[in-house]
Amino acid sequence: MNKVSDGSDDSSIMRDIVDYEIEIGRLLADREKLAGKLAKADEEREAWRENQLDLFRSDLSALSTAVLRLTEGQTQQFENIYRLLSQVILADKAGRREIEGLNQSLASSDAIAAAINQMVSGKQVERIAEAGIKLKSGMSMNVVRGKAVFDKAMDASNSEAVILHENKDTGVHSFVFPLEKITATGLRGVALEVKPLDLRALRIRLQDEDGIENRAEVSVDLKNLRHSQVETTHGAGRRFVTLRPMEDGWIEVVLEASLGANDASTRCELIAIADVDKKSSQRAGTGKQAFALRKIAALKSDGLLPAEELQKVDTAVARPAVALHEVRMPKQETARQKKREEFLASGAYHKLARLRNIHEGKRAFIIGNGPSINKQDLTLLKDEVTFVTNWFVNHPNYDEIDPTYYAVSSHEMFGGWSHVDPKPNPDWLSVMLAKAGNSHKFFSFAFREMLINNGIFSSEECDFLLFDRPKYQVDQIGGINLDLTQPMDDGYTGIVTFCLPLAHYMGIKEIYLVGCDCDYGITSPDSPKSYFYDYSQHKTRTTSHEGLMRAWADDGPVFKTYEIVRDRFALDGIRIVNATEGGRLEVFPRQKFEDVVGAK
């Protein structure tokens, strides 16, 4: 007879079965986690690949600029070759001088072609060297409307410093330093150590000796460490300014800029000015000491060298200045590029890239917040591609207009540039959540984590652009960045900073500006600023009265910014039309809003 098992055996078997099922469940859960990790790794690897491609495209764009600059020299050599050949043909014989000139031009052309090939292949880069000028009594320099006073007591290191002591005549008061051994082709900028005395500002001007038509200049405020009016007659090359405070009131100033390529010698002029925002250097002299200078050094191209040898070069060996690709990067640019790396690594641009050419060949309307839009029926734009900014959500017909894109470039919407704990303005946010659900939104990358992680907006309805400090002003650098992998440039208004670059990126070919009045209607520091809505609805801080008066003056930087945008977009065949009713913006051709959209 079989022995019947007791209850304890059954319980043991059931526990084993349960443990087995638990283990199976755990293994299945681990398998799912592993599969999830593998999928995430695949996504990260793909994002990394796309980011590397973006970096490559951006670097290729920068290299293209350098190569285009090199071709200027190539073009000059071709012109010499054609001229000499014409002389030979017309003369029906070739003299020794013509043959030598032709051979030299052909050799120079071959050298430039080789330089282009080496740079494009990444085998060589340009070395930048400093050519210091020793400051001493009797040195080669010119003083305009004043005298040079040399004084070792100005500098704690007992180095010689030179002081500009102005006379009281009206005109330009300056030092002029000849840079005789540096041609316009080889000049890359100037480095100074300067100390403000009776005057606080300085204008630095680089130019060739053939005239003012080939120059680069900047105005710097030595008290507040800011600069303005970066101008150059040459479109390519770097245009950056670095200001750094030193001990005992001295300021390091570095201007990186290129001139148009030619063989003329160059000079640096340091002009004492009272106000960095005034264009003219002409004024009555003070009869006092304007500024002191203890260092001046020209930055020059020192030729090509293998990329891997960049840290091993012998600076005493002179090389011909044939390559024009700048490799020096100021601290400000280094900080910008670090933020760019974070931006690309986050995948934010990879997500944004789906919008490239999404509206290729179409038209779009960019709507400002000027009071003129109260006279226009914006509901006619419901089926158009539209961009709005910042406080446009205050518009009473927002739902009917139903904007396509909502660009929030102002950091004041989140408490300002330096706020340690940024949060969206509650009044603005409550209306945005109620009305702007259909509009795709663009914010600065600095607020991405706060907006998405806190569930304020979903990642599906938002994209982010890299707009943060340190930043460059469009008018100061003389150009506008349209590469969305790079930091955005400040155009004084969200129209320029976000909307126009986005429209360009999306392939828009016809852009109509509406509500771009360029007129805040300010009559006094206490007067309310003019928008299409009552100023009491503007719940965030705005630019100071002084700042607005400077930026939006008749000859202010805002209008210069729009001119730069107009010319840059025209290069890509993009037409910008001002359909604003009235206002002060006369940079673009005008067209009546009603004629563009038609009446309902």
Coordinates of C-alpha atoms in Angstrom, one line a residue:
M1 CA 0.0 0.0 0.0
N2 CA 1.3 3.5 -0.9
K3 CA 2.0 5.9 1.8
V4 CA 0.0 9.0 1.7
S5 CA 2.1 12.3 2.1
D6 CA 1.2 14.5 4.9
G7 CA 0.2 18.1 4.7
S8 CA 3.6 19.5 5.5
D9 CA 5.0 18.0 2.3
D10 CA 2.3 19.6 0.2
S11 CA 3.0 23.0 1.8
S12 CA 6.6 22.6 1.0
I13 CA 5.9 21.9 -2.6
M14 CA 3.5 24.8 -2.9
R15 CA 6.2 27.1 -1.4
D16 CA 8.7 25.9 -3.9
I17 CA 6.2 26.5 -6.7
V18 CA 5.5 30.0 -5.4
D19 CA 9.3 30.7 -5.1
Y20 CA 9.8 29.4 -8.6
E21 CA 7.1 31.6 -10.0
I22 CA 8.5 34.6 -8.1
E23 CA 12.0 33.9 -9.5
I24 CA 10.5 33.5 -13.0
G25 CA 8.7 36.9 -12.6
R26 CA 11.9 38.5 -11.4
L27 CA 13.9 37.2 -14.3
L28 CA 11.2 38.4 -16.8
A29 CA 11.2 41.8 -15.1
D30 CA 15.0 41.9 -15.4
R31 CA 14.7 40.9 -19.0
E32 CA 12.3 43.8 -19.7
K33 CA 14.6 46.3 -17.8
L34 CA 17.6 45.1 -19.9
A35 CA 15.6 45.4 -23.1
G36 CA 14.6 48.9 -22.0
K37 CA 18.3 49.8 -21.3
L38 CA 19.3 48.4 -24.7
A39 CA 16.6 50.4 -26.4
K40 CA 17.7 53.6 -24.6
A41 CA 21.3 52.9 -25.4
D42 CA 20.4 52.6 -29.1
E43 CA 18.5 55.9 -28.9
E44 CA 21.5 57.6 -27.1
R45 CA 23.9 56.2 -29.7
E46 CA 21.7 57.5 -32.5
A47 CA 21.4 60.9 -30.8
W48 CA 25.2 61.0 -30.4
R49 CA 25.7 60.2 -34.1
E50 CA 23.3 63.0 -35.1
N51 CA 25.0 65.4 -32.7
Q52 CA 28.4 64.5 -34.2
L53 CA 27.0 65.2 -37.7
D54 CA 25.7 68.5 -36.5
L55 CA 29.1 69.4 -35.1
F56 CA 30.7 68.4 -38.4
R57 CA 28.2 70.5 -40.4
S58 CA 28.9 73.5 -38.1
D59 CA 32.6 73.1 -38.3
L60 CA 32.4 72.6 -42.1
S61 CA 30.5 75.9 -42.2
A62 CA 33.2 77.7 -40.3
L63 CA 35.9 76.1 -42.5
S64 CA 34.0 77.2 -45.6
T65 CA 34.2 80.8 -44.4
A66 CA 38.0 80.5 -44.0
V67 CA 38.4 78.9 -47.5
L68 CA 36.3 81.7 -49.0
R69 CA 38.6 84.2 -47.4
L70 CA 41.6 82.3 -48.9
T71 CA 40.0 82.5 -52.4
E72 CA 40.3 86.3 -52.2
G73 CA 44.0 85.9 -52.5
Q74 CA 43.6 83.4 -55.2
T75 CA 41.3 85.7 -57.1
Q76 CA 43.9 88.5 -56.9
Q77 CA 46.6 86.2 -58.3
F78 CA 44.3 85.2 -61.2
E79 CA 43.7 88.9 -62.0
N80 CA 47.5 89.4 -62.0
I81 CA 47.9 86.4 -64.3
Y82 CA 45.2 87.6 -66.7
R83 CA 46.7 91.1 -66.7
L84 CA 50.2 89.9 -67.5
L85 CA 49.0 87.5 -70.1
S86 CA 47.1 90.3 -71.8
Q87 CA 50.2 92.5 -71.8
V88 CA 52.2 89.7 -73.4
I89 CA 49.6 89.1 -76.0
L90 CA 49.2 92.7 -76.9
A91 CA 52.9 93.3 -77.0
D92 CA 53.2 90.1 -79.1
K93 CA 56.3 89.3 -77.1
A94 CA 57.2 88.7 -73.4
G95 CA 59.8 90.7 -71.7
R96 CA 61.8 89.4 -68.7
R97 CA 59.8 91.5 -66.2
E98 CA 56.5 90.1 -67.5
I99 CA 57.7 86.5 -67.4
E100 CA 59.0 86.9 -63.8
G101 CA 55.7 88.5 -62.7
L102 CA 53.8 85.8 -64.4
N103 CA 55.9 83.1 -62.7
Q104 CA 55.5 84.7 -59.3
S105 CA 51.7 85.0 -59.7
L106 CA 51.5 81.3 -60.8
A107 CA 53.6 80.3 -57.8
S108 CA 51.5 82.3 -55.4
S109 CA 48.3 80.8 -56.9
D110 CA 49.8 77.3 -56.4
A111 CA 50.7 78.1 -52.8
I112 CA 47.2 79.3 -52.0
A113 CA 45.7 76.3 -53.6
A114 CA 47.9 74.1 -51.5
A115 CA 47.0 76.0 -48.4
I116 CA 43.3 75.5 -49.1
N117 CA 43.9 71.8 -49.7
Q118 CA 45.8 71.4 -46.4
M119 CA 43.2 73.3 -44.4
V120 CA 40.2 71.4 -45.9
S121 CA 41.9 68.1 -45.3
G122 CA 42.6 69.1 -41.6
K123 CA 46.3 68.6 -42.0
Q124 CA 47.2 72.1 -41.2
V125 CA 45.9 75.0 -39.1
E126 CA 47.0 78.6 -38.7
R127 CA 49.3 79.8 -36.0
I128 CA 48.6 83.2 -34.5
A129 CA 51.5 85.2 -33.0
E130 CA 51.8 88.4 -31.0
A131 CA 54.1 91.2 -32.3
G132 CA 54.7 93.4 -29.4
I133 CA 55.6 97.1 -29.7
K134 CA 58.0 98.4 -27.1
L135 CA 56.8 101.6 -25.5
K136 CA 59.6 104.1 -25.0
S137 CA 60.4 107.7 -25.5
G138 CA 61.3 108.5 -29.1
M139 CA 59.5 105.4 -30.5
S140 CA 57.8 105.5 -33.9
M141 CA 54.2 106.7 -33.3
N142 CA 52.0 109.7 -34.0
V143 CA 50.1 111.8 -31.5
V144 CA 47.0 113.6 -32.8
R145 CA 45.9 116.7 -30.8
G146 CA 47.9 116.1 -27.7
K147 CA 51.3 114.8 -26.5
A148 CA 52.7 111.5 -25.3
V149 CA 53.9 111.4 -21.7
F150 CA 56.1 108.4 -20.8
D151 CA 55.9 107.4 -17.1
K152 CA 57.3 104.3 -15.3
A153 CA 55.4 105.2 -12.1
M154 CA 52.0 104.3 -13.8
D155 CA 52.9 100.6 -13.7
A156 CA 53.7 98.6 -10.5
S157 CA 56.1 96.4 -12.5
N158 CA 58.1 99.6 -13.4
S159 CA 57.5 99.0 -17.1
E160 CA 57.2 102.1 -19.3
A161 CA 53.7 103.4 -19.9
V162 CA 52.6 106.1 -22.2
I163 CA 49.8 108.6 -21.4
L164 CA 47.7 110.5 -24.0
H165 CA 47.6 114.2 -22.7
E166 CA 45.0 115.9 -24.8
N167 CA 45.1 119.5 -25.9
K168 CA 41.8 121.5 -26.1
D169 CA 41.4 121.6 -29.8
T170 CA 38.3 120.1 -31.4
G171 CA 38.7 116.9 -33.4
V172 CA 40.1 113.4 -32.9
H173 CA 42.6 112.9 -30.0
S174 CA 44.6 109.7 -30.4
F175 CA 47.8 107.6 -30.6
V176 CA 48.6 106.1 -34.0
F177 CA 51.0 103.1 -34.0
P178 CA 52.4 102.0 -37.4
L179 CA 52.5 98.2 -37.9
E180 CA 54.9 98.4 -40.8
K181 CA 55.9 94.7 -40.9
I182 CA 52.3 93.4 -40.8
T183 CA 50.2 93.5 -44.0
A184 CA 46.5 93.7 -44.2
T185 CA 46.5 90.1 -45.3
G186 CA 48.3 88.9 -42.1
L187 CA 46.8 91.1 -39.5
R188 CA 44.4 89.3 -37.0
G189 CA 43.8 92.0 -34.3
V190 CA 45.4 93.8 -31.4
A191 CA 45.9 93.2 -27.7
L192 CA 46.2 96.1 -25.3
E193 CA 46.6 96.8 -21.6
V194 CA 45.1 100.2 -20.9
K195 CA 44.0 102.3 -18.0
P196 CA 41.2 105.0 -18.1
L197 CA 42.2 108.4 -16.6
D198 CA 40.1 111.4 -17.3
L199 CA 38.1 109.7 -20.1
R200 CA 36.4 106.3 -19.7
A201 CA 36.1 105.1 -23.3
L202 CA 38.4 104.2 -26.1
R203 CA 37.9 103.5 -29.8
I204 CA 40.3 101.0 -31.4
R205 CA 40.8 101.2 -35.1
L206 CA 42.8 98.9 -37.3
Q207 CA 43.3 99.8 -40.9
D208 CA 45.7 99.5 -43.8
E209 CA 47.9 102.5 -44.8
D210 CA 46.0 102.9 -48.1
G211 CA 43.0 104.4 -46.5
I212 CA 39.9 104.1 -44.3
E213 CA 38.1 101.9 -46.7
N214 CA 39.8 98.8 -45.3
R215 CA 39.4 98.9 -41.5
A216 CA 38.0 97.2 -38.4
E217 CA 37.1 99.1 -35.2
V218 CA 35.3 98.8 -31.9
S219 CA 34.4 101.2 -29.0
V220 CA 35.0 100.0 -25.5
D221 CA 33.8 101.4 -22.1
L222 CA 36.8 100.9 -19.8
K223 CA 34.7 101.6 -16.7
N224 CA 31.8 99.3 -17.3
L225 CA 33.7 96.7 -19.3
R226 CA 31.4 96.7 -22.3
H227 CA 31.8 97.4 -26.0
S228 CA 29.7 98.5 -28.9
Q229 CA 29.9 99.4 -32.6
V230 CA 32.1 96.6 -33.7
E231 CA 32.5 97.5 -37.4
T232 CA 34.5 96.1 -40.2
T233 CA 34.6 96.8 -43.9
H234 CA 35.5 93.1 -44.5
G235 CA 32.7 90.6 -44.2
A236 CA 34.6 87.4 -43.4
G237 CA 36.8 86.5 -40.5
R238 CA 36.4 86.8 -36.7
R239 CA 35.1 89.9 -35.0
F240 CA 35.3 89.4 -31.2
V241 CA 36.2 91.6 -28.3
T242 CA 37.4 90.5 -24.9
L243 CA 37.6 92.8 -21.9
R244 CA 39.3 91.6 -18.6
P245 CA 40.0 93.7 -15.5
M246 CA 43.5 93.5 -14.1
E247 CA 45.2 94.9 -11.0
D248 CA 45.4 98.7 -10.2
G249 CA 42.7 99.6 -12.6
W250 CA 44.3 98.3 -15.8
I251 CA 42.1 96.6 -18.4
E252 CA 43.1 94.0 -20.9
V253 CA 41.4 94.5 -24.3
V254 CA 41.7 92.1 -27.2
L255 CA 40.1 92.9 -30.5
E256 CA 40.2 90.0 -33.0
A257 CA 39.4 91.2 -36.5
S258 CA 40.5 90.7 -40.0
L259 CA 41.0 93.2 -42.8
G260 CA 40.5 92.8 -46.5
A261 CA 43.5 90.9 -48.0
N262 CA 46.1 93.1 -49.6
D263 CA 49.9 93.8 -49.3
A264 CA 49.5 97.2 -47.7
S265 CA 51.1 97.8 -44.3
T266 CA 48.8 98.5 -41.4
R267 CA 48.4 100.7 -38.3
C268 CA 46.5 100.8 -35.1
E269 CA 44.9 104.0 -33.8
L270 CA 43.7 104.4 -30.2
I271 CA 41.2 107.2 -30.0
A272 CA 40.1 108.8 -26.7
I273 CA 36.3 109.2 -26.7
A274 CA 33.7 110.2 -24.0
D275 CA 30.8 107.9 -25.0
V276 CA 31.0 104.4 -26.6
D277 CA 27.6 104.9 -28.2
K278 CA 28.5 108.0 -30.2
K279 CA 29.6 107.2 -33.7
S280 CA 31.7 110.3 -34.1
S281 CA 35.2 110.6 -32.6
Q282 CA 35.2 114.4 -33.0
R283 CA 35.0 116.4 -29.8
A284 CA 36.6 119.2 -27.9
G285 CA 39.7 118.2 -26.0
T286 CA 39.8 118.2 -22.2
G287 CA 43.4 119.4 -21.8
K288 CA 43.9 116.5 -19.4
Q289 CA 45.2 113.0 -19.4
A290 CA 42.8 110.7 -21.3
F291 CA 44.2 107.2 -20.8
A292 CA 47.5 105.3 -20.2
L293 CA 48.8 102.4 -22.2
R294 CA 51.4 99.9 -21.0
K295 CA 51.1 97.2 -23.6
I296 CA 50.2 97.0 -27.3
A297 CA 50.8 93.9 -29.4
A298 CA 49.5 93.2 -32.9
L299 CA 48.0 89.7 -33.6
K300 CA 49.3 88.3 -36.8
S301 CA 49.1 85.2 -38.8
D302 CA 52.3 83.2 -38.4
G303 CA 51.6 80.7 -41.2
L304 CA 50.4 77.1 -41.5
L305 CA 51.7 74.2 -39.4
P306 CA 50.6 70.6 -39.0
A307 CA 47.6 70.3 -36.6
E308 CA 49.3 67.9 -34.4
E309 CA 52.3 70.2 -34.0
L310 CA 50.2 73.1 -32.7
Q311 CA 51.7 72.9 -29.2
K312 CA 55.3 72.2 -30.3
V313 CA 56.1 75.1 -32.5
D314 CA 59.2 77.3 -32.2
T315 CA 57.7 80.8 -32.1
A316 CA 61.1 82.2 -33.2
V317 CA 60.7 80.7 -36.7
A318 CA 58.9 83.1 -39.1
R319 CA 56.4 81.7 -41.6
P320 CA 54.7 83.4 -44.5
A321 CA 51.2 84.8 -43.7
V322 CA 49.2 82.8 -46.2
A323 CA 46.5 81.1 -44.2
L324 CA 43.6 83.0 -42.9
H325 CA 41.8 80.7 -40.6
E326 CA 41.7 82.1 -37.0
V327 CA 42.2 79.6 -34.2
R328 CA 42.4 81.9 -31.2
M329 CA 39.3 81.8 -29.0
P330 CA 38.6 84.3 -26.2
K331 CA 37.3 83.1 -22.9
Q332 CA 33.8 84.3 -23.8
E333 CA 33.8 82.1 -26.9
T334 CA 35.1 79.1 -24.9
A335 CA 32.1 79.5 -22.4
R336 CA 29.7 79.7 -25.4
Q337 CA 31.1 76.5 -26.9
K338 CA 30.9 74.6 -23.6
K339 CA 27.2 75.4 -23.5
R340 CA 26.8 74.4 -27.1
E341 CA 28.3 71.0 -26.3
E342 CA 25.8 70.6 -23.5
F343 CA 23.0 71.6 -25.8
L344 CA 23.9 69.1 -28.5
A345 CA 24.6 66.3 -26.0
S346 CA 21.1 66.8 -24.6
G347 CA 19.5 65.8 -27.9
A348 CA 17.6 69.1 -28.0
Y349 CA 18.9 70.0 -31.4
H350 CA 18.3 66.4 -32.7
K351 CA 14.6 66.9 -31.8
L352 CA 14.5 70.4 -33.3
A353 CA 16.0 69.1 -36.6
R354 CA 12.6 67.6 -37.7
L355 CA 11.5 71.2 -38.3
R356 CA 14.2 71.9 -40.9
N357 CA 12.5 73.0 -44.2
I358 CA 9.1 72.0 -42.8
H359 CA 7.6 75.0 -44.6
E360 CA 10.0 75.0 -47.6
G361 CA 9.1 77.7 -50.2
K362 CA 6.1 79.0 -48.2
R363 CA 5.3 82.4 -46.7
A364 CA 5.0 83.3 -43.0
F365 CA 3.9 86.2 -40.9
I366 CA 5.9 87.3 -37.9
I367 CA 3.7 89.3 -35.5
G368 CA 5.2 91.8 -33.1
N369 CA 3.5 93.3 -30.1
G370 CA 3.3 96.9 -31.3
P371 CA 0.1 98.9 -30.9
S372 CA -0.5 99.0 -34.6
I373 CA -2.0 95.5 -34.7
N374 CA -5.0 96.9 -32.9
K375 CA -5.9 98.4 -36.3
Q376 CA -5.5 95.1 -38.2
D377 CA -7.7 92.1 -38.4
L378 CA -5.2 89.4 -37.5
T379 CA -7.9 86.7 -37.6
L380 CA -7.2 86.7 -41.4
L381 CA -4.0 84.9 -40.5
K382 CA -5.7 81.8 -39.0
D383 CA -4.6 79.5 -41.8
E384 CA -1.2 81.1 -42.4
V385 CA 2.1 80.1 -40.8
T386 CA 2.5 82.6 -38.0
F387 CA 5.1 83.4 -35.3
V388 CA 4.3 85.4 -32.1
T389 CA 6.4 86.3 -29.1
N390 CA 6.4 86.8 -25.3
W391 CA 3.2 88.6 -24.2
F392 CA 1.2 88.1 -27.4
V393 CA -1.1 85.7 -25.5
N394 CA -2.7 89.0 -24.2
H395 CA -4.4 89.4 -27.6
P396 CA -8.2 89.3 -27.3
N397 CA -8.5 87.3 -30.5
Y398 CA -5.8 84.8 -29.7
D399 CA -8.0 81.7 -30.1
E400 CA -9.2 82.9 -33.5
I401 CA -5.7 83.8 -34.7
D402 CA -4.4 80.4 -33.4
P403 CA -0.7 81.2 -33.9
T404 CA 1.4 78.3 -35.4
Y405 CA 4.6 79.1 -33.3
Y406 CA 5.1 80.9 -30.0
A407 CA 8.7 82.1 -29.4
V408 CA 9.7 83.1 -25.9
S409 CA 13.1 84.7 -26.1
S410 CA 12.9 87.0 -23.1
H411 CA 14.6 85.6 -20.0
E412 CA 12.5 88.1 -18.0
M413 CA 9.5 85.7 -18.5
F414 CA 11.4 83.5 -16.0
G415 CA 12.9 86.0 -13.6
G416 CA 15.8 87.3 -15.6
W417 CA 19.2 86.2 -16.8
S418 CA 20.9 85.5 -13.5
H419 CA 17.9 84.2 -11.4
V420 CA 19.1 81.3 -9.3
D421 CA 15.7 79.7 -9.3
P422 CA 13.9 80.6 -12.6
K423 CA 10.2 80.2 -12.7
P424 CA 7.7 81.3 -15.3
N425 CA 5.8 84.5 -14.6
P426 CA 2.5 83.2 -13.0
D427 CA 0.2 85.7 -14.8
W428 CA 1.8 84.9 -18.2
L429 CA 1.8 81.1 -17.5
S430 CA -1.9 81.0 -16.5
V431 CA -3.0 82.6 -19.8
M432 CA -0.6 80.5 -21.8
L433 CA -1.9 77.2 -20.3
A434 CA -5.5 78.4 -21.0
K435 CA -5.0 79.7 -24.6
A436 CA -1.8 78.5 -26.2
G437 CA -2.2 74.8 -26.3
N438 CA -2.2 74.6 -30.1
S439 CA 0.9 76.7 -30.6
H440 CA 4.3 75.0 -30.8
K441 CA 6.6 76.8 -28.4
F442 CA 10.3 77.8 -28.4
F443 CA 12.2 78.6 -25.3
S444 CA 15.8 79.2 -24.3
F445 CA 17.6 75.9 -23.6
A446 CA 18.5 77.3 -20.1
F447 CA 14.9 76.6 -19.0
R448 CA 14.4 73.2 -20.6
E449 CA 14.9 71.2 -17.4
M450 CA 12.6 73.4 -15.4
L451 CA 9.8 73.5 -17.9
I452 CA 9.8 69.8 -18.9
N453 CA 10.8 68.1 -15.7
N454 CA 8.2 70.0 -13.7
G455 CA 5.5 69.2 -16.2
I456 CA 4.8 72.8 -17.1
F457 CA 4.8 72.0 -20.8
S458 CA 5.2 68.7 -22.5
S459 CA 8.3 67.9 -24.6
E460 CA 6.0 67.3 -27.6
E461 CA 4.8 70.9 -27.6
C462 CA 8.2 72.6 -27.0
D463 CA 11.6 73.0 -28.6
F464 CA 14.7 74.9 -27.4
L465 CA 17.3 77.2 -28.8
L466 CA 20.7 78.0 -27.3
F467 CA 20.3 81.6 -26.2
D468 CA 22.1 82.5 -23.0
R469 CA 25.0 84.6 -21.7
P470 CA 27.7 85.2 -22.8
K471 CA 26.0 86.4 -26.0
Y472 CA 26.8 88.6 -28.9
Q473 CA 24.7 91.5 -30.3
V474 CA 23.9 91.2 -34.0
D475 CA 24.9 94.9 -34.7
Q476 CA 28.2 94.5 -32.8
I477 CA 29.4 91.4 -34.8
G478 CA 28.0 92.7 -38.1
G479 CA 26.2 89.4 -38.8
I480 CA 23.5 87.0 -37.5
N481 CA 23.9 83.3 -36.7
L482 CA 21.5 81.1 -38.6
D483 CA 23.0 77.8 -37.6
L484 CA 20.7 76.5 -34.8
T485 CA 23.4 74.2 -33.5
Q486 CA 25.2 77.4 -32.4
P487 CA 24.3 80.0 -29.8
M488 CA 21.7 82.5 -31.0
D489 CA 22.7 86.2 -31.4
D490 CA 20.8 88.9 -29.5
G491 CA 18.8 91.1 -31.9
Y492 CA 17.2 93.3 -29.2
T493 CA 13.8 91.8 -30.0
G494 CA 12.4 88.3 -30.2
I495 CA 11.6 89.0 -33.8
V496 CA 15.3 88.9 -34.7
T497 CA 16.6 86.7 -31.9
F498 CA 14.2 83.7 -32.4
C499 CA 11.5 84.2 -35.1
L500 CA 13.6 85.2 -38.1
P501 CA 16.3 82.5 -37.6
L502 CA 13.5 79.9 -37.1
A503 CA 11.7 81.0 -40.3
H504 CA 14.9 80.7 -42.2
Y505 CA 15.5 77.2 -40.7
M506 CA 12.0 76.1 -41.7
G507 CA 12.6 77.0 -45.3
I508 CA 10.3 80.1 -45.4
K509 CA 11.0 82.2 -48.5
E510 CA 8.6 85.1 -48.0
I511 CA 8.3 86.8 -44.6
Y512 CA 5.9 89.5 -43.7
L513 CA 6.4 91.6 -40.5
V514 CA 3.3 92.8 -38.7
G515 CA 3.2 94.8 -35.5
C516 CA 6.9 95.7 -35.7
D517 CA 6.3 99.4 -34.8
C518 CA 9.8 99.9 -33.4
D519 CA 8.3 102.7 -31.3
Y520 CA 7.6 102.3 -27.6
G521 CA 6.1 105.8 -27.4
I522 CA 8.3 106.8 -24.5
T523 CA 8.2 110.5 -23.6
S524 CA 9.8 110.3 -20.1
P525 CA 11.4 107.7 -17.8
D526 CA 8.1 107.1 -16.0
S527 CA 5.8 106.9 -19.1
P528 CA 4.3 103.5 -19.9
K529 CA 5.7 101.6 -22.9
S530 CA 3.3 101.1 -25.8
Y531 CA 2.1 97.7 -26.7
F532 CA -1.1 96.5 -28.3
Y533 CA -2.4 95.7 -24.8
D534 CA -2.6 97.9 -21.7
Y535 CA 0.8 98.3 -20.0
S536 CA -0.8 97.1 -16.8
Q537 CA -0.9 93.6 -18.4
H538 CA 2.8 93.5 -18.9
K539 CA 3.9 91.7 -15.7
T540 CA 7.6 91.2 -16.4
R541 CA 10.5 93.7 -16.2
T542 CA 11.4 95.5 -19.4
T543 CA 14.6 97.3 -20.6
S544 CA 15.4 100.5 -18.8
H545 CA 14.4 103.8 -20.1
E546 CA 18.0 104.7 -20.9
G547 CA 18.5 101.3 -22.7
L548 CA 15.4 101.7 -24.8
M549 CA 16.3 105.3 -25.8
R550 CA 19.8 104.2 -26.9
A551 CA 18.8 101.0 -28.7
W552 CA 15.7 102.4 -30.5
A553 CA 17.1 105.8 -31.3
D554 CA 16.7 106.9 -35.0
D555 CA 20.3 105.8 -35.6
G556 CA 20.3 103.2 -32.9
P557 CA 21.6 99.6 -33.1
V558 CA 18.1 98.1 -33.6
F559 CA 17.8 99.5 -37.1
K560 CA 21.4 98.5 -37.9
T561 CA 20.4 95.0 -36.8
Y562 CA 17.5 94.9 -39.2
E563 CA 19.7 96.1 -42.0
I564 CA 22.1 93.2 -41.3
V565 CA 19.2 90.7 -41.3
R566 CA 17.8 92.1 -44.6
D567 CA 21.2 91.7 -46.3
R568 CA 21.9 88.3 -44.9
F569 CA 18.5 86.8 -45.8
A570 CA 18.7 88.3 -49.3
L571 CA 21.8 86.1 -49.9
D572 CA 19.5 83.1 -49.5
G573 CA 16.8 84.5 -51.7
I574 CA 14.4 85.2 -48.7
R575 CA 12.2 88.3 -49.1
I576 CA 11.2 90.2 -46.0
V577 CA 8.3 92.7 -46.3
N578 CA 7.1 95.2 -43.7
A579 CA 3.3 94.9 -43.5
T580 CA 3.1 96.9 -40.2
E581 CA 0.7 99.8 -40.3
G582 CA 2.9 102.9 -39.7
G583 CA 5.8 102.6 -37.3
R584 CA 9.5 103.5 -37.7
L585 CA 10.9 100.5 -39.5
E586 CA 11.8 101.6 -43.0
V587 CA 14.6 99.0 -43.6
F588 CA 12.3 96.7 -45.7
P589 CA 9.9 97.3 -48.5
R590 CA 6.4 98.0 -47.3
Q591 CA 3.1 96.4 -48.4
K592 CA -0.4 96.9 -47.0
F593 CA -1.5 94.0 -44.7
E594 CA -4.9 93.8 -46.3
D595 CA -3.4 93.6 -49.8
V596 CA -1.2 90.7 -48.6
V597 CA -3.9 88.6 -46.9
G598 CA -7.0 89.8 -48.7
A599 CA -10.3 90.6 -47.0
K600 CA -12.6 87.9 -45.5

